[in-house]
PDB file of C-alpha atoms in Angstrom:
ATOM      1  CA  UNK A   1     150.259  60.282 105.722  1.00  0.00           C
ATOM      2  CA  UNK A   2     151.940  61.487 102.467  1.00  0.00           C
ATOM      3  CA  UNK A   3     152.046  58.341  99.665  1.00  0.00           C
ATOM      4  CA  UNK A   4     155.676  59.603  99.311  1.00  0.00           C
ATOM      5  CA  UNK A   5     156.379  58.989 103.186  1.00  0.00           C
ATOM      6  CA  UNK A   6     158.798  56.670 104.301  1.00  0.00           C
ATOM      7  CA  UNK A   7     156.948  54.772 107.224  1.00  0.00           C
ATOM      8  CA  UNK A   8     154.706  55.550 109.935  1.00  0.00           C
ATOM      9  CA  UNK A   9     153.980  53.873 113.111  1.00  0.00           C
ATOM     10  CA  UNK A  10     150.227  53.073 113.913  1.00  0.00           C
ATOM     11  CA  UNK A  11     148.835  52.709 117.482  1.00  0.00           C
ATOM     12  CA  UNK A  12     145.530  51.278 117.940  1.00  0.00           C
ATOM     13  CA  UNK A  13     143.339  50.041 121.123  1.00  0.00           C
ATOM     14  CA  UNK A  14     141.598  47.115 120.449  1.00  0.00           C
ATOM     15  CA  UNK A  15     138.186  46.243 122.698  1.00  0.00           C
ATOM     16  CA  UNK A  16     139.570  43.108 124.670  1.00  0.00           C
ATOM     17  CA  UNK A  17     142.710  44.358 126.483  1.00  0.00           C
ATOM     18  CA  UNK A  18     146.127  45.993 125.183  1.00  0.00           C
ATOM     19  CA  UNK A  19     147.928  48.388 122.721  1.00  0.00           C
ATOM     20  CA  UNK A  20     148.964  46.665 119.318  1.00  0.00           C
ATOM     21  CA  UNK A  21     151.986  48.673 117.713  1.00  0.00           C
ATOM     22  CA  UNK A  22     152.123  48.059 113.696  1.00  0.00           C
ATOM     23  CA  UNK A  23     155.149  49.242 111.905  1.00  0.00           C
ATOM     24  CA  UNK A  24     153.996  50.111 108.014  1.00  0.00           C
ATOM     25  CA  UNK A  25     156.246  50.744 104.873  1.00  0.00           C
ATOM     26  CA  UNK A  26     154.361  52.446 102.511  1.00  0.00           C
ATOM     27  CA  UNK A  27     155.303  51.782  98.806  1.00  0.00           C
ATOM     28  CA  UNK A  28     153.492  51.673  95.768  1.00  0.00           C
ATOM     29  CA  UNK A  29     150.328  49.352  95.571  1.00  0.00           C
ATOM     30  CA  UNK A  30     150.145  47.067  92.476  1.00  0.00           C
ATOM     31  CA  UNK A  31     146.984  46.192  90.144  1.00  0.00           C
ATOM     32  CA  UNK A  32     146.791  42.514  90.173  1.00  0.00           C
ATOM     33  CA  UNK A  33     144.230  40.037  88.818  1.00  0.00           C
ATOM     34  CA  UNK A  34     142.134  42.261  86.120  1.00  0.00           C
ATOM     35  CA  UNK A  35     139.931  39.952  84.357  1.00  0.00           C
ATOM     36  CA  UNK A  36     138.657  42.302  82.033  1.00  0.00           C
ATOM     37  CA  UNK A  37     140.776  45.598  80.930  1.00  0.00           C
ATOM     38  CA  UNK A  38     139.723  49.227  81.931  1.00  0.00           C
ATOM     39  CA  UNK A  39     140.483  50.447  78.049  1.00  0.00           C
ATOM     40  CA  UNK A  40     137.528  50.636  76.203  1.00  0.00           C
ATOM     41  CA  UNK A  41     136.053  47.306  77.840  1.00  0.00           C
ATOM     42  CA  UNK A  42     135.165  48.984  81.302  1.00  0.00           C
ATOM     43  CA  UNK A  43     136.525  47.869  84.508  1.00  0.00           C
ATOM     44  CA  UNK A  44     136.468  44.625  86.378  1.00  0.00           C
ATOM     45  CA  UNK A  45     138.178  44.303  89.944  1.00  0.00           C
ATOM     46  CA  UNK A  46     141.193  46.106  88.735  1.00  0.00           C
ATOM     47  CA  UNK A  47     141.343  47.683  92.162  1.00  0.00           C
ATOM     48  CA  UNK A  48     142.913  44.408  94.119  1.00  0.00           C
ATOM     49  CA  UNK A  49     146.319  45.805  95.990  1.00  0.00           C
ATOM     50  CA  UNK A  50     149.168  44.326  97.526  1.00  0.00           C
ATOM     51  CA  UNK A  51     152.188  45.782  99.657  1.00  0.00           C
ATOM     52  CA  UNK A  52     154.930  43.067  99.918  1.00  0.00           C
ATOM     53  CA  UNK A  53     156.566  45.028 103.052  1.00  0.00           C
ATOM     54  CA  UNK A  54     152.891  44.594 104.751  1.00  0.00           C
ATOM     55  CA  UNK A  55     153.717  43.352 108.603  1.00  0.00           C
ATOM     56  CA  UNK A  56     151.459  39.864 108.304  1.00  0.00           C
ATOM     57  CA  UNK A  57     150.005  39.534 112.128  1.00  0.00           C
ATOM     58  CA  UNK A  58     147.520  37.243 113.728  1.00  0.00           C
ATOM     59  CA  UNK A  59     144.609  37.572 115.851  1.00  0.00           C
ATOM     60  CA  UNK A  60     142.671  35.453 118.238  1.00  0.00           C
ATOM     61  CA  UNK A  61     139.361  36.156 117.796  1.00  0.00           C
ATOM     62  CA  UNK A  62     136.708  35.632 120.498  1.00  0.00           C
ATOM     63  CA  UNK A  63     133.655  33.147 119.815  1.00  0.00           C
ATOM     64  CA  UNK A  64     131.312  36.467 119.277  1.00  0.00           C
ATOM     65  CA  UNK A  65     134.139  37.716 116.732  1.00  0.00           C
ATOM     66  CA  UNK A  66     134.194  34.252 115.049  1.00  0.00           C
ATOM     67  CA  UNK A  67     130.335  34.443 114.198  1.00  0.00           C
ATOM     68  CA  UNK A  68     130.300  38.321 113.197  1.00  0.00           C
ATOM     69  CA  UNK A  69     132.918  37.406 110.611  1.00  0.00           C
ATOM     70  CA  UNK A  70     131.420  34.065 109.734  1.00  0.00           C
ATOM     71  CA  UNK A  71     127.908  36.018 108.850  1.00  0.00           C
ATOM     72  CA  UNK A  72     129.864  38.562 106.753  1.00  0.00           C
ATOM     73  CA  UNK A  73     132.409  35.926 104.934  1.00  0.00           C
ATOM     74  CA  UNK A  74     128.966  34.430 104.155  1.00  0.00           C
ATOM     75  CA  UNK A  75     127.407  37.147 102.081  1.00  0.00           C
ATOM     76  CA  UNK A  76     131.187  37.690 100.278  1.00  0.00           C
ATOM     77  CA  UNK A  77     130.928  33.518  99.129  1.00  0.00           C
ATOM     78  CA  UNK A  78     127.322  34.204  97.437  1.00  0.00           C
ATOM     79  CA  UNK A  79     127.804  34.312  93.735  1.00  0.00           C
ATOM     80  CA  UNK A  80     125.130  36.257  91.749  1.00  0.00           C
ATOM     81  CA  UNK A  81     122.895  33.720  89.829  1.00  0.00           C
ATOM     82  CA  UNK A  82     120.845  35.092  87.531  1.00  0.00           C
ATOM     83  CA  UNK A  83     118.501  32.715  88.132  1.00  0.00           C
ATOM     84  CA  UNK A  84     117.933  33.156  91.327  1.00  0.00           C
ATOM     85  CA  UNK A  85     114.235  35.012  92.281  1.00  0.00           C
ATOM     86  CA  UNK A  86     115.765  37.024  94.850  1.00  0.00           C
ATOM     87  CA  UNK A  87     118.439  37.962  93.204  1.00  0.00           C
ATOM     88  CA  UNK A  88     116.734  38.905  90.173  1.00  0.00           C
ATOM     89  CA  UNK A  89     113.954  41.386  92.878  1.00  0.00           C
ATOM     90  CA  UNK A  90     117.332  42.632  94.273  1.00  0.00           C
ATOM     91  CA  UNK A  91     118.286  43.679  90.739  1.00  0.00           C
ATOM     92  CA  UNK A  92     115.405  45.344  90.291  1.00  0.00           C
ATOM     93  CA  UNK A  93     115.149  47.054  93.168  1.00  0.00           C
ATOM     94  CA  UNK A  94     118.065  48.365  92.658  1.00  0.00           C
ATOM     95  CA  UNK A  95     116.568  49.735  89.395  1.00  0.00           C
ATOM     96  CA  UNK A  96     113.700  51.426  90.856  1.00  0.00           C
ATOM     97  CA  UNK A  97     115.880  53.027  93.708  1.00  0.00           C
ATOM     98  CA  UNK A  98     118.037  54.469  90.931  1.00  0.00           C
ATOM     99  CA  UNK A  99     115.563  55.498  88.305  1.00  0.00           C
ATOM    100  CA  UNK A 100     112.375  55.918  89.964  1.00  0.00           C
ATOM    101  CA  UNK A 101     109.504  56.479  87.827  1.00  0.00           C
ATOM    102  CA  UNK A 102     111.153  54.756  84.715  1.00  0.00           C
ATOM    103  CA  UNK A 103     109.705  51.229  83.800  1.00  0.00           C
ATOM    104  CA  UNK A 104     112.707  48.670  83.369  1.00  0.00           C
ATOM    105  CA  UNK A 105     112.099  46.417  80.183  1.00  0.00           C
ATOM    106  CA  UNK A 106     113.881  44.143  81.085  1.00  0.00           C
ATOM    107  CA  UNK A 107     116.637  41.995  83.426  1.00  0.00           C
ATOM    108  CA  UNK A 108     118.840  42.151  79.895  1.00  0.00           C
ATOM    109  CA  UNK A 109     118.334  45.613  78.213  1.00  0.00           C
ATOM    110  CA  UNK A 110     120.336  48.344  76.787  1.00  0.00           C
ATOM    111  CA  UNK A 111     118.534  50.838  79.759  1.00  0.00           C
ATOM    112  CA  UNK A 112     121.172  48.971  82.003  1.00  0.00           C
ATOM    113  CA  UNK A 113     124.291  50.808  80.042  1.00  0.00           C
ATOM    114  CA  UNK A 114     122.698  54.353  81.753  1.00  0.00           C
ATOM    115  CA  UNK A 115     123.261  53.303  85.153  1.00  0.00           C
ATOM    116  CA  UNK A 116     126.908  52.354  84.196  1.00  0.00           C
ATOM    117  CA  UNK A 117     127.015  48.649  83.421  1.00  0.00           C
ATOM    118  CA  UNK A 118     129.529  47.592  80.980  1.00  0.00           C
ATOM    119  CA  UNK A 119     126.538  45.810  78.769  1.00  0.00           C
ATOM    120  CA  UNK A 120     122.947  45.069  78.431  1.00  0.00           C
ATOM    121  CA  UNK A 121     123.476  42.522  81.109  1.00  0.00           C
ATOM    122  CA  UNK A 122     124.157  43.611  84.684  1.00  0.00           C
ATOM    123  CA  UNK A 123     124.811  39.861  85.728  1.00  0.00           C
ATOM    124  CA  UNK A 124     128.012  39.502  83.901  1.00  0.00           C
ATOM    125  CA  UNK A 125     129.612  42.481  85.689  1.00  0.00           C
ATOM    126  CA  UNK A 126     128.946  40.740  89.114  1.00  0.00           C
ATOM    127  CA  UNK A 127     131.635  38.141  88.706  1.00  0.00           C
ATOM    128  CA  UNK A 128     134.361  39.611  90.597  1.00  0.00           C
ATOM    129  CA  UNK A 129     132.269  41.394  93.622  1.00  0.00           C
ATOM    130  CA  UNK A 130     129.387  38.664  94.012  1.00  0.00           C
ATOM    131  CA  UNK A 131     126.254  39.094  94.916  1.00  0.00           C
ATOM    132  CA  UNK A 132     127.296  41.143  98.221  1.00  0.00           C
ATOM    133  CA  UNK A 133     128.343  44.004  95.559  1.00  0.00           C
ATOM    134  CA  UNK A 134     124.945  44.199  94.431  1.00  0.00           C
ATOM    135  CA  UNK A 135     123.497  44.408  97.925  1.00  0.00           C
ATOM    136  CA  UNK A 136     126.404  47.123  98.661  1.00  0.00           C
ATOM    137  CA  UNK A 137     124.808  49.582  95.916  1.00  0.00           C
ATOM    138  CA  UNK A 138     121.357  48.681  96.865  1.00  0.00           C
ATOM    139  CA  UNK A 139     122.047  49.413 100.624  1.00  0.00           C
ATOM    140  CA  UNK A 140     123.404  52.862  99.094  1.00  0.00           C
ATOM    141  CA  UNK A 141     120.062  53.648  97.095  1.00  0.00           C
ATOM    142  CA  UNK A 142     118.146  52.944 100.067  1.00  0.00           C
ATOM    143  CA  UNK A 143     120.355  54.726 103.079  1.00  0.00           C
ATOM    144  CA  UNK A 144     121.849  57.716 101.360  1.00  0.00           C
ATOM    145  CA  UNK A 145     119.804  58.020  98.360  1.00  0.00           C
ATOM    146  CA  UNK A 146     120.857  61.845  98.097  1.00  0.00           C
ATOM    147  CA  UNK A 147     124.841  60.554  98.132  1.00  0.00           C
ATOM    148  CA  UNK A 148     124.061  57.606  95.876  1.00  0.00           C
ATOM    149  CA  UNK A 149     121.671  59.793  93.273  1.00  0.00           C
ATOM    150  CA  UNK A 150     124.323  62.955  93.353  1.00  0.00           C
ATOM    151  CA  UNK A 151     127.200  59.876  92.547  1.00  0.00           C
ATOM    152  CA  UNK A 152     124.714  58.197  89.560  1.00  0.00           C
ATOM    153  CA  UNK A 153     124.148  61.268  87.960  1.00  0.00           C
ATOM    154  CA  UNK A 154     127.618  63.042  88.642  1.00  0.00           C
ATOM    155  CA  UNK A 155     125.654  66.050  90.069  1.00  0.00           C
ATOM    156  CA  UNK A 156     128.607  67.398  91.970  1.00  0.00           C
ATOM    157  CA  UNK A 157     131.833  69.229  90.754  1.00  0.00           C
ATOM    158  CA  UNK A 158     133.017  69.939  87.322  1.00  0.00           C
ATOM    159  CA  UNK A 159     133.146  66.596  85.555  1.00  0.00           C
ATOM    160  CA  UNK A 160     135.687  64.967  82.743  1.00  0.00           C
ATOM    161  CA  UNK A 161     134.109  64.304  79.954  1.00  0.00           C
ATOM    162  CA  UNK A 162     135.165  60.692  79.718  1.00  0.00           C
ATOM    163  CA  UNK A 163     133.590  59.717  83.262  1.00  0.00           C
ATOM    164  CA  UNK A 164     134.092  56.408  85.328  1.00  0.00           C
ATOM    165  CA  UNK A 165     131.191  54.241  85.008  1.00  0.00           C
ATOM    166  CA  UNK A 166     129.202  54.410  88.130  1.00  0.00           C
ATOM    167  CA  UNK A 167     127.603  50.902  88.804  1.00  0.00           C
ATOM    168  CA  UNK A 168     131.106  49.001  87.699  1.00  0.00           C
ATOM    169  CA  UNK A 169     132.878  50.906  89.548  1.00  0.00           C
ATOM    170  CA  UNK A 170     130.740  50.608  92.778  1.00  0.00           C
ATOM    171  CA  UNK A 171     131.202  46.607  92.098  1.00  0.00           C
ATOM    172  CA  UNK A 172     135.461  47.707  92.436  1.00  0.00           C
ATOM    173  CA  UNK A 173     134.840  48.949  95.276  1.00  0.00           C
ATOM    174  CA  UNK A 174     133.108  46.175  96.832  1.00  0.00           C
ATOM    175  CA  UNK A 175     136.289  44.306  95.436  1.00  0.00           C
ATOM    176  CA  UNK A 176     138.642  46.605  97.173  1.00  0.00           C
ATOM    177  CA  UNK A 177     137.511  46.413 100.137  1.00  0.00           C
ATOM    178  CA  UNK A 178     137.570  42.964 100.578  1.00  0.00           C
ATOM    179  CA  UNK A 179     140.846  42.396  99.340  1.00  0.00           C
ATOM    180  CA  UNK A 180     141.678  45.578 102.270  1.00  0.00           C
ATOM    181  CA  UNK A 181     140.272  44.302 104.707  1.00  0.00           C
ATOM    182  CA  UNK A 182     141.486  40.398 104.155  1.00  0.00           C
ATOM    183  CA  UNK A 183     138.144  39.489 104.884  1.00  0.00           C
ATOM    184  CA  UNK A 184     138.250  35.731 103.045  1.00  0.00           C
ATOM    185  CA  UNK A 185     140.763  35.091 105.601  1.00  0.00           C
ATOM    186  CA  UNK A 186     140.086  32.512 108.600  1.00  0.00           C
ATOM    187  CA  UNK A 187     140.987  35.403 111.179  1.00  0.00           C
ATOM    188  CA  UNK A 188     142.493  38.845 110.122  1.00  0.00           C
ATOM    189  CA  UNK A 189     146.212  39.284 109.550  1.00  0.00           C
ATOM    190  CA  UNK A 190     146.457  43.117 109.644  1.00  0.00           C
ATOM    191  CA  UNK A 191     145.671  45.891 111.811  1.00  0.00           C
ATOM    192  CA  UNK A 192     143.176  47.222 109.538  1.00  0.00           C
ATOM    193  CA  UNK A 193     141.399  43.888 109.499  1.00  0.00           C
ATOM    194  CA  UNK A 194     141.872  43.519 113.115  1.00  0.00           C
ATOM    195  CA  UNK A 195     140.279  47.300 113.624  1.00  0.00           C
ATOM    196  CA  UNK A 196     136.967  46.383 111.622  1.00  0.00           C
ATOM    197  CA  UNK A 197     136.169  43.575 113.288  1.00  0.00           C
ATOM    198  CA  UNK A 198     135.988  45.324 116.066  1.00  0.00           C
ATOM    199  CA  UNK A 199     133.396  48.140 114.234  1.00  0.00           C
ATOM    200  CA  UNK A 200     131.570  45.566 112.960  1.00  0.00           C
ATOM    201  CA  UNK A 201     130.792  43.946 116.120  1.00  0.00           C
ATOM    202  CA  UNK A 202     129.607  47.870 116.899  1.00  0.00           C
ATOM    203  CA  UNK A 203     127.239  47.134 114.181  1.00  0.00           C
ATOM    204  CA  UNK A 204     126.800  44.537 111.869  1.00  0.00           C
ATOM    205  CA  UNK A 205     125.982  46.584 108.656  1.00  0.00           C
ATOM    206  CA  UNK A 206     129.528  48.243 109.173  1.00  0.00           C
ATOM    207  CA  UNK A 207     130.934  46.793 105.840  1.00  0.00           C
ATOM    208  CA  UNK A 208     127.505  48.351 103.642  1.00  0.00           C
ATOM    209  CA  UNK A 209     128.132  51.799 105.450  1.00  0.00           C
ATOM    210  CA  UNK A 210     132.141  51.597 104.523  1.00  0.00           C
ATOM    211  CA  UNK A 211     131.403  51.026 102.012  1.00  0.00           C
ATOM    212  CA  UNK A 212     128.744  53.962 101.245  1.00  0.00           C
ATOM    213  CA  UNK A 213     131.728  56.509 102.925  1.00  0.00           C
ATOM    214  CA  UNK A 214     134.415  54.599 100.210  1.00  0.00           C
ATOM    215  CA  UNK A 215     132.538  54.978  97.351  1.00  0.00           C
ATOM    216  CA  UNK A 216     131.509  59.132  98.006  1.00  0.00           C
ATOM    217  CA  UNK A 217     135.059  59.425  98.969  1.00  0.00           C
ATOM    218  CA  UNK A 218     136.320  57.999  95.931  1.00  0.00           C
ATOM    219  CA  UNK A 219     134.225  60.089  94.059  1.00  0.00           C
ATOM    220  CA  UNK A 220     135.765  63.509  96.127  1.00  0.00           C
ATOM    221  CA  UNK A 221     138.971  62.412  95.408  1.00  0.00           C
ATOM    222  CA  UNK A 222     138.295  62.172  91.795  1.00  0.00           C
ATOM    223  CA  UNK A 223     137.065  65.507  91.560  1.00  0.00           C
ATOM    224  CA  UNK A 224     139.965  67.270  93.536  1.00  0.00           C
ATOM    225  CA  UNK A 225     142.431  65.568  91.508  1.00  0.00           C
ATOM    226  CA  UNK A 226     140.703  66.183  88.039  1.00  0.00           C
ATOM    227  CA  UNK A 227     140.482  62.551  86.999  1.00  0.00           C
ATOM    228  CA  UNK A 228     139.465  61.162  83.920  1.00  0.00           C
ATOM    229  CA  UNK A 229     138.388  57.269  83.122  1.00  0.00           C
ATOM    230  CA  UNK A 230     142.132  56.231  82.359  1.00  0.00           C
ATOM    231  CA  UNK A 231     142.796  57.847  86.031  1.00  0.00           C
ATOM    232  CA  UNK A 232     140.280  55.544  88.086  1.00  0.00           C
ATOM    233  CA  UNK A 233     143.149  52.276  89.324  1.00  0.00           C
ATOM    234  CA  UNK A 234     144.857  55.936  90.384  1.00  0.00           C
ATOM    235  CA  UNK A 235     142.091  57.182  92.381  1.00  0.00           C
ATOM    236  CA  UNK A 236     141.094  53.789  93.852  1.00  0.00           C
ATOM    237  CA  UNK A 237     144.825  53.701  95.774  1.00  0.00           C
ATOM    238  CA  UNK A 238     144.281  56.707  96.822  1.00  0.00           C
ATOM    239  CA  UNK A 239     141.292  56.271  97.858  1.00  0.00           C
ATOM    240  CA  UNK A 240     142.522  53.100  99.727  1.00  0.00           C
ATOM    241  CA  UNK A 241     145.438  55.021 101.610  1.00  0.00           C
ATOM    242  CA  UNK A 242     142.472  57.423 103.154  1.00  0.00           C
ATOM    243  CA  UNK A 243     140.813  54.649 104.585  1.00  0.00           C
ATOM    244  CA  UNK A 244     143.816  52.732 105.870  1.00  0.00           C
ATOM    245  CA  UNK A 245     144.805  55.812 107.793  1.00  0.00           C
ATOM    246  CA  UNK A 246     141.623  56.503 109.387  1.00  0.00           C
ATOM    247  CA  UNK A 247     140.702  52.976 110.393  1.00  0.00           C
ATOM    248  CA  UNK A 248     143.466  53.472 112.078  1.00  0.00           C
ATOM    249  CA  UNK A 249     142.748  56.969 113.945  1.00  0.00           C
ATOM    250  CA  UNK A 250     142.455  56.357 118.303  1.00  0.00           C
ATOM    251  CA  UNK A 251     138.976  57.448 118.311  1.00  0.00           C
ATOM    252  CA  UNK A 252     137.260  55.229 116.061  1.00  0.00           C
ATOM    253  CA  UNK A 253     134.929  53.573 117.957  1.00  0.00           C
ATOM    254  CA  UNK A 254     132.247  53.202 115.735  1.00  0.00           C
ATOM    255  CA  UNK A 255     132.385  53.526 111.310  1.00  0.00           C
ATOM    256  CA  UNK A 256     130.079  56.988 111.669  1.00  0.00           C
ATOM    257  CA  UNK A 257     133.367  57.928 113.442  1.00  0.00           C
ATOM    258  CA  UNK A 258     135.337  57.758 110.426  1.00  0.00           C
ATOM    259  CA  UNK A 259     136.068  61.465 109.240  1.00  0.00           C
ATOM    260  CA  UNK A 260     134.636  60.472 105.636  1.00  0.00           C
ATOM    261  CA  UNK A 261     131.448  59.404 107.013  1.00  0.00           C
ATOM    262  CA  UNK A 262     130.723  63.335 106.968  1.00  0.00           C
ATOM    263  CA  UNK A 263     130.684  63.574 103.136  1.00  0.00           C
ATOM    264  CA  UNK A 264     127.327  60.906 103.243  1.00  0.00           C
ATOM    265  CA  UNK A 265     124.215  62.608 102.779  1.00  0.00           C
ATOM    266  CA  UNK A 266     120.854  61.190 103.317  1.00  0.00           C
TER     267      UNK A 266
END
């Protein structure tokens, strides 16, 4: 769908019975809640959208669904606490998976700037995708470490040379796609919620491996459209629109399904 469309009309099958018909407006998303601002200060959850003429629907969920969500909304409620042990082994892990070979000095050093972190301490970027955002890029690392290493070190494509900073921005995209998905809510309320459930009762690490296809598709998008840092809330939305409208393709089954999955390497 073109972002300068008028409407389109979505039909999904959903596992339990039925055809649900979802009538969508598309208009332009809004930035909402930025805590800290993308000039010169780096980005914090600047990603959040909204669409007022969003149809708001409800779904019974099955006992099964209830528990897959439960599990997941549990991981989104865990804050990052620095002084937590295995939160501090995740961080470092993460370290080694991205700089192999390279002795960190440190849970607060300046070597934390090179992987993209807005200071010398990764902990206070954490605040608006919790600890699940750290377990997102460490996921990454480990599953597609030739994606996630060609994304650290902007290996691919002809690059600005005022780039978006890689581990901040993987913690928007955490961000963006909970706010997408409406996954703090009790049940989901949209189609696209409504359509990953059902993927993540497929498989329960579908939210790490959407995440792994949104964050190498956000990166595509940014090269085909020439971005620079001040373009990133731009790419995001667009970013956001792909996904929406291939949750949303008939045969989906299963996230590998998604036609982005194919830009993942291992």
């Amino acid at each position: 769908m073109d972002q300068n469309a008028g409407s389109f009309l979505a039909v999904r099958r959903l596992s339990g019975g039925g055809i649900v018909h979802h009538h969508h407006h598309s208009s332009p998303a809004e930035v909402m809640g930025a805590s800290t601002a993308w000039i010169g200060r780096g980005l914090s959850c600047v990603c959040a959208q909204r669409r007022d003429s969003d149809a708001r629907l409800s779904f019974d969920l099955s006992p099964i669904q209830e528990e897959c969500l439960q599990r997941l909304q549990n991981r989104i409620e865990v804050q990052y606490d620095s002084s937590n042990l295995e939160h501090q082994k995740a961080l470092k892990a993460l370290w080694r998976a991205s700089f192999p070979g390279t002795e960190l000095l440190g849970l607060v050093s300046d070597q934390w700037k090179e992987m993209g972190w807005q200071g010398k301490d990764p902990s206070t970027d954490f605040r608006g995708g919790g600890f699940i955002s750290l377990e997102n890029l460490l996921y990454f690392s480990k599953n597609y470490p030739k994606s996630f290493q060609e994304l650290l070190c902007k290996k691919n494509g002809d690059r600005a040379l005022w780039e978006y900073p890689f581990a901040v921005a993987g913690v928007n995209v955490t961000f963006m796609l909970i706010q997408m998905l409406d996954l703090q809510a009790a049940k989901p309320s949209s189609l696209i919620g409504a359509v990953f459930l059902n993927l993540l009762l497929e498989n329960d690490r579908a939210f790490d491996i959407l995440y792994c296809i949104t964050f190498k598709l956000m990166d595509q998008k940014w090269l085909d459209m020439n971005a620079t840092y001040m373009d990133f809330n731009t790419v995001i939305k667009s970013t956001r629109r792909q996904l929406e409208r291939e949750l949303l393709l008939e045969d989906i089954q299963r996230i590998e399904d998604m036609p982005s999955y194919r830009f993942l390497a291992r």
